[in-house]
Coordinates of C-alpha atoms in Angstrom, one line a residue:
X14 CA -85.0 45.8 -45.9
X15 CA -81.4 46.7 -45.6
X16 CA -79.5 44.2 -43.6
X17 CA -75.9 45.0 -42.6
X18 CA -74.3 42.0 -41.3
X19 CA -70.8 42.4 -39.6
X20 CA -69.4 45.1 -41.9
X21 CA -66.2 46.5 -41.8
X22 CA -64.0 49.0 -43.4
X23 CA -60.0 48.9 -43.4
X24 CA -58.2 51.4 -45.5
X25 CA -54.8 50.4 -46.5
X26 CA -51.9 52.7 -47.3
X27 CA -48.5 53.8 -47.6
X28 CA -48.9 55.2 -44.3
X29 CA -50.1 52.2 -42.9
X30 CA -54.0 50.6 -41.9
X31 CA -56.3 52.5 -41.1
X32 CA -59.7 50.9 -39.7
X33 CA -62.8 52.8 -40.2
X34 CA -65.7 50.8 -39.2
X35 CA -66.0 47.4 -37.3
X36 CA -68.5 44.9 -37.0
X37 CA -71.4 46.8 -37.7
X38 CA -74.6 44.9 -37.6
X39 CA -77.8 46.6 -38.0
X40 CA -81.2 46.3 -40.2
X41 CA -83.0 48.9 -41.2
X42 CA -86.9 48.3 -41.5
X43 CA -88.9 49.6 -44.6
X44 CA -90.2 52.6 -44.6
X45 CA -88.0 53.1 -41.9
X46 CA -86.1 56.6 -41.2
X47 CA -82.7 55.9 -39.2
X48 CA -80.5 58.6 -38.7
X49 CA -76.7 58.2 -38.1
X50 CA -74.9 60.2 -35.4
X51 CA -71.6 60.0 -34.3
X52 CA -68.2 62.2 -33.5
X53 CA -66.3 63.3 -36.5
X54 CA -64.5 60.6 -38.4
X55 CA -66.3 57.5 -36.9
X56 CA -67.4 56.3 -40.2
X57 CA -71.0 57.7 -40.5
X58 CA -70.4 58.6 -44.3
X59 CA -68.2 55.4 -45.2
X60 CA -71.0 53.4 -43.9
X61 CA -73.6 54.8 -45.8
X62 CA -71.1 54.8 -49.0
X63 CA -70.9 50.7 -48.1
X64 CA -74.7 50.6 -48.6
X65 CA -74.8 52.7 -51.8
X66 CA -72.3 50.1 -53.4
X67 CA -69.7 53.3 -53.4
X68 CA -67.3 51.6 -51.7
X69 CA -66.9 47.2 -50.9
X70 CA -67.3 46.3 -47.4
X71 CA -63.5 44.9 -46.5
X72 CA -65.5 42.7 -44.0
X73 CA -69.2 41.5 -43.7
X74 CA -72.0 41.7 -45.8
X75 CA -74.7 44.3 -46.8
X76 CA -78.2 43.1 -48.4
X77 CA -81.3 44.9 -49.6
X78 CA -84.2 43.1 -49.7
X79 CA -82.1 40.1 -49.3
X80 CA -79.6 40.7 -52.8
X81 CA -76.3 41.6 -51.6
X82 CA -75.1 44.9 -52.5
X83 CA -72.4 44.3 -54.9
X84 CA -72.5 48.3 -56.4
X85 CA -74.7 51.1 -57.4
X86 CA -78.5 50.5 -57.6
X87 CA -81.2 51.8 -59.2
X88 CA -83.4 51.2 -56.4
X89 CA -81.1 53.5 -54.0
X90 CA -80.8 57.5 -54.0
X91 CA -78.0 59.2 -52.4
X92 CA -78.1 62.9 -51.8
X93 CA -74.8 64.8 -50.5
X94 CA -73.7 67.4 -48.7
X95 CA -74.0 70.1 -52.1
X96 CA -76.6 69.8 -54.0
X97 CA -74.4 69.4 -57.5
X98 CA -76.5 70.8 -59.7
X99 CA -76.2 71.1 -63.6
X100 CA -75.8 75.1 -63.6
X101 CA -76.2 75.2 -67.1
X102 CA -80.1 73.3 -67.0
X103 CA -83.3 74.6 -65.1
X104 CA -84.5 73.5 -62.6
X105 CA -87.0 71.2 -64.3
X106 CA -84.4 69.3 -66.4
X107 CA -82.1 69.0 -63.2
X108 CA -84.8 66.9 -61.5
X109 CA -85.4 65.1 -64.9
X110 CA -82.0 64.3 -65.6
X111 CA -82.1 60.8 -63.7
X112 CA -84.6 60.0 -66.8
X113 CA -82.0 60.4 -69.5
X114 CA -79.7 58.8 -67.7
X115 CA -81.8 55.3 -67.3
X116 CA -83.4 56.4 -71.0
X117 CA -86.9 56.3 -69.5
X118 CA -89.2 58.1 -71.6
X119 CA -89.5 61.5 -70.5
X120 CA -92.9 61.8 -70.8
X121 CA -93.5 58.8 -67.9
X122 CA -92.0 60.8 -65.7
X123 CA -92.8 64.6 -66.2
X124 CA -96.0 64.2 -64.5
X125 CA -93.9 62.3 -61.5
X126 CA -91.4 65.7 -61.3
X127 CA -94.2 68.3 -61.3
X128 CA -95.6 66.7 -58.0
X129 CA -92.5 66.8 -56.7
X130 CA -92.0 70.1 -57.5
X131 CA -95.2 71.1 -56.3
X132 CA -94.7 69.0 -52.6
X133 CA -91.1 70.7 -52.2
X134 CA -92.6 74.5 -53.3
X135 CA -90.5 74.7 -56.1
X136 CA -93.2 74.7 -59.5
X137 CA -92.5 78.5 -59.4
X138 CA -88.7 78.2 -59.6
X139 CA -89.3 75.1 -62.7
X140 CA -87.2 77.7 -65.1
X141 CA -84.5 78.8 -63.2
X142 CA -81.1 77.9 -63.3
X143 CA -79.7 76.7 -59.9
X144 CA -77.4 80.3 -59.4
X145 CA -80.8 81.7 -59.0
X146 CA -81.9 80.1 -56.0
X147 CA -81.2 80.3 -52.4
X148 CA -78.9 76.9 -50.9
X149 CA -82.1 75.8 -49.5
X150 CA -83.7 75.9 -52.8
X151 CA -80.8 74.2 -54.1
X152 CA -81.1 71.1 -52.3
X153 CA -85.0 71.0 -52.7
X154 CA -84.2 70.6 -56.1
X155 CA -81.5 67.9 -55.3
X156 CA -84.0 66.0 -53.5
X157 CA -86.6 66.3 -56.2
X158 CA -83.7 64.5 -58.7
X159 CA -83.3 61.2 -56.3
X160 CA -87.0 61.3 -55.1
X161 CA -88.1 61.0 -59.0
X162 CA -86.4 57.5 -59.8
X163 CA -88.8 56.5 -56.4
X164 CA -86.3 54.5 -54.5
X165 CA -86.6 52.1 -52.2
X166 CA -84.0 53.9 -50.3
X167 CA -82.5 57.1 -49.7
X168 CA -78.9 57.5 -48.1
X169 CA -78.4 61.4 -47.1
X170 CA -74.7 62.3 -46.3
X171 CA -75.6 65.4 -44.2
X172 CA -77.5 67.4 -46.5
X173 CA -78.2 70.5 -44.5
X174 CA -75.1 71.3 -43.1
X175 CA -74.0 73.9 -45.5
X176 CA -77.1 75.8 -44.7
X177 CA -78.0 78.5 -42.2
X178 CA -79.4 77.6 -39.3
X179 CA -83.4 78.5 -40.0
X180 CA -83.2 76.9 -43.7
X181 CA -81.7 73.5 -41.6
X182 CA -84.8 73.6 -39.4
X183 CA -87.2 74.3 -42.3
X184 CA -85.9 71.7 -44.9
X185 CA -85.6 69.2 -41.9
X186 CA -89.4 69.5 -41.2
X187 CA -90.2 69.5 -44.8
X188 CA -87.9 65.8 -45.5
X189 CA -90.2 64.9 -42.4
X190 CA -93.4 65.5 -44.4
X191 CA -91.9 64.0 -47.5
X192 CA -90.9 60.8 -45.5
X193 CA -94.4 60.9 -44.1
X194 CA -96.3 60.9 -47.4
X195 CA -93.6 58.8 -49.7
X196 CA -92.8 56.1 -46.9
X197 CA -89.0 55.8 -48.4
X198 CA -86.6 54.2 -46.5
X199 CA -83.9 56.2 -45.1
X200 CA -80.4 56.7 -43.6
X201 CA -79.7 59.8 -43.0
X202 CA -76.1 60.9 -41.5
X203 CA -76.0 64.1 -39.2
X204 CA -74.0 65.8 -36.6
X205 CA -77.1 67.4 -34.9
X206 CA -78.7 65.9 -32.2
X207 CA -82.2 67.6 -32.5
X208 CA -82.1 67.2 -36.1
X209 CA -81.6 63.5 -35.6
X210 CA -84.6 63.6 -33.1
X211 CA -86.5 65.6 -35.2
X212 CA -86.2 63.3 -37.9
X213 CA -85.5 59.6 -36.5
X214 CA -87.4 56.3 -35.7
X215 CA -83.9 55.0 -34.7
X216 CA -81.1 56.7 -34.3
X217 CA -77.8 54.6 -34.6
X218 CA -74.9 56.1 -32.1
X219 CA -71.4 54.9 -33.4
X220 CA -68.2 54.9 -31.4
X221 CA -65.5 56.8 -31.9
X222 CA -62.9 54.6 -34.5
X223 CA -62.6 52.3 -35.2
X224 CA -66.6 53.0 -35.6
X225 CA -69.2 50.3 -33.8
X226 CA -72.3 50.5 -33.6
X227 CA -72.6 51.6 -29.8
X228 CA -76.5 52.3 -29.3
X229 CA -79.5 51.8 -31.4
X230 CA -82.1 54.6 -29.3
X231 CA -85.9 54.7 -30.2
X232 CA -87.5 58.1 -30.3
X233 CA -90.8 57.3 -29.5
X234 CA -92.3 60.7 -30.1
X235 CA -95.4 61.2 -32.4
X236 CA -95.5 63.0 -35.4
X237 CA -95.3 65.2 -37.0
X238 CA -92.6 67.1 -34.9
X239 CA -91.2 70.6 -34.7
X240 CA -88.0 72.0 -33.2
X241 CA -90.2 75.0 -31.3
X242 CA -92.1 74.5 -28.3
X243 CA -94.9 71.6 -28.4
X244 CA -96.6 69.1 -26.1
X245 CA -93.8 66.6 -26.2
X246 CA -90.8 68.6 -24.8
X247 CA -90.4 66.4 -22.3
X248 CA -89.9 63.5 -24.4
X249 CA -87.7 65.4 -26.9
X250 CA -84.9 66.7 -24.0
X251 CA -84.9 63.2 -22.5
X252 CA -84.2 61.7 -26.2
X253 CA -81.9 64.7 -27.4
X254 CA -80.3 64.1 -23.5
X255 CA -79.4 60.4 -24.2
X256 CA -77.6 61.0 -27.2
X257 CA -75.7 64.0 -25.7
X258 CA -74.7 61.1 -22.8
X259 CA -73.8 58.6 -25.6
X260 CA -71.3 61.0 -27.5
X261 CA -69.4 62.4 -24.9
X262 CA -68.7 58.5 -23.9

């Protein structure tokens, strides 16, 4: 599915070089949620910006299903850290907007958007503007918008991180029962260990910079999971201790 062969990132200033990632190599199944993890500034976000098409590997490859990724795609979602939200439309025609701009015909999709609505709890909140609703709300509606073109794959920069800490835990189980049901393909980048366990197939532990990939760690824990108390907390602290280990190295 997505194939990252040998990437690398060197930024070049005035200042001098600066190198972000090195000689990453990873593939990422489909259907496949892989979450990201890493110290601050080890090149989780430029990585994911490489396989959006954001930004040119200065080294290496990246392919999706084989076509090297030479720029945006429609095929690929990316939801950020805000949700950026339209104030000025509703709800509704912030989740359509994706429509206008590929000019599909509105009426192909509507009926696409008010599942989506309905699966994130939002078909009550269809006609409000986005200063009406809660942060969480927010990036409900933000997900709706890149779920609607149904991608192949869906790169989230950190999408909860702006939010307190029981609308974190509740959105994170609800992008679990989204993932679940849709079977997109994901990357998603995250400081939080049990979020990442919570969440993950894989997780992908990179160094500190210039960032490698240092671990690829399998959370073999069935689903669905919860943050509270359940009959695999044994497996959960042994997972959440790895990574813990891994970041500190």
């Amino acid at each position: 599915m997505i194939n990252i062969n040998g990437a690398g990132q060197t930024y070049r200033g005035k200042r001098g070089t600066v190198e972000a990632l090195q000689d990453i190599n990873l593939t990422v199944g489909r259907g496949e949620f892989l979450t990201l993890i890493g110290r601050s500034g080890c090149g989780k976000s430029t990585l994911l910006n490489m396989i959006a098409g954001l930004l040119k590997p200065t080294a290496g490859e990246i392919t999706i299903d084989g076509t090297p990724v030479t720029g945006p795609r429609r095929d690929v979602a990316m939801v950020f850290q805000r949700p950026a939200l339209l104030p000025w439309r509703s709800v509704e025609k912030n989740v359509m907007l994706p429509a206008e701009i590929f000019g599909w015909r509105k009426t192909d999709v509507r009926e696409r958007a008010d599942r989506l609505l309905e699966l994130t709890g939002l078909t009550a909140f269809r006609k409000r503007l986005p200063h009406e609703l809660s942060g969480g709300m927010q990036q409900r509606v933000s997900l709706c918008r890149a779920l609607i073109q149904q991608p192949t794959v869906m790169l989230m920069d950190e999408p909860f991180s702006a939010l307190d800490a029981l609308t974190r835990e509740e959105l994170a189980v609800e992008l679990q029962r989204i993932h679940l049901e849709m079977q997109t393909t994901i990357v998603f980048v995250t400081h939080s260990i049990p979020e990442a366990v919570l969440l993950a197939d894989r997780v992908a532990v990179l160094s500190s910079r210039p960032g490698r990939l240092a671990e690829l760690v399998e959370i073999e824990i069935p689903r669905p999971r919860t943050f509270g108390h359940n009959a695999h907390m044994e497996q959960v602290t042994a997972a959440s201790a790895r990574l813990h280990d891994l970041l500190l190295v």
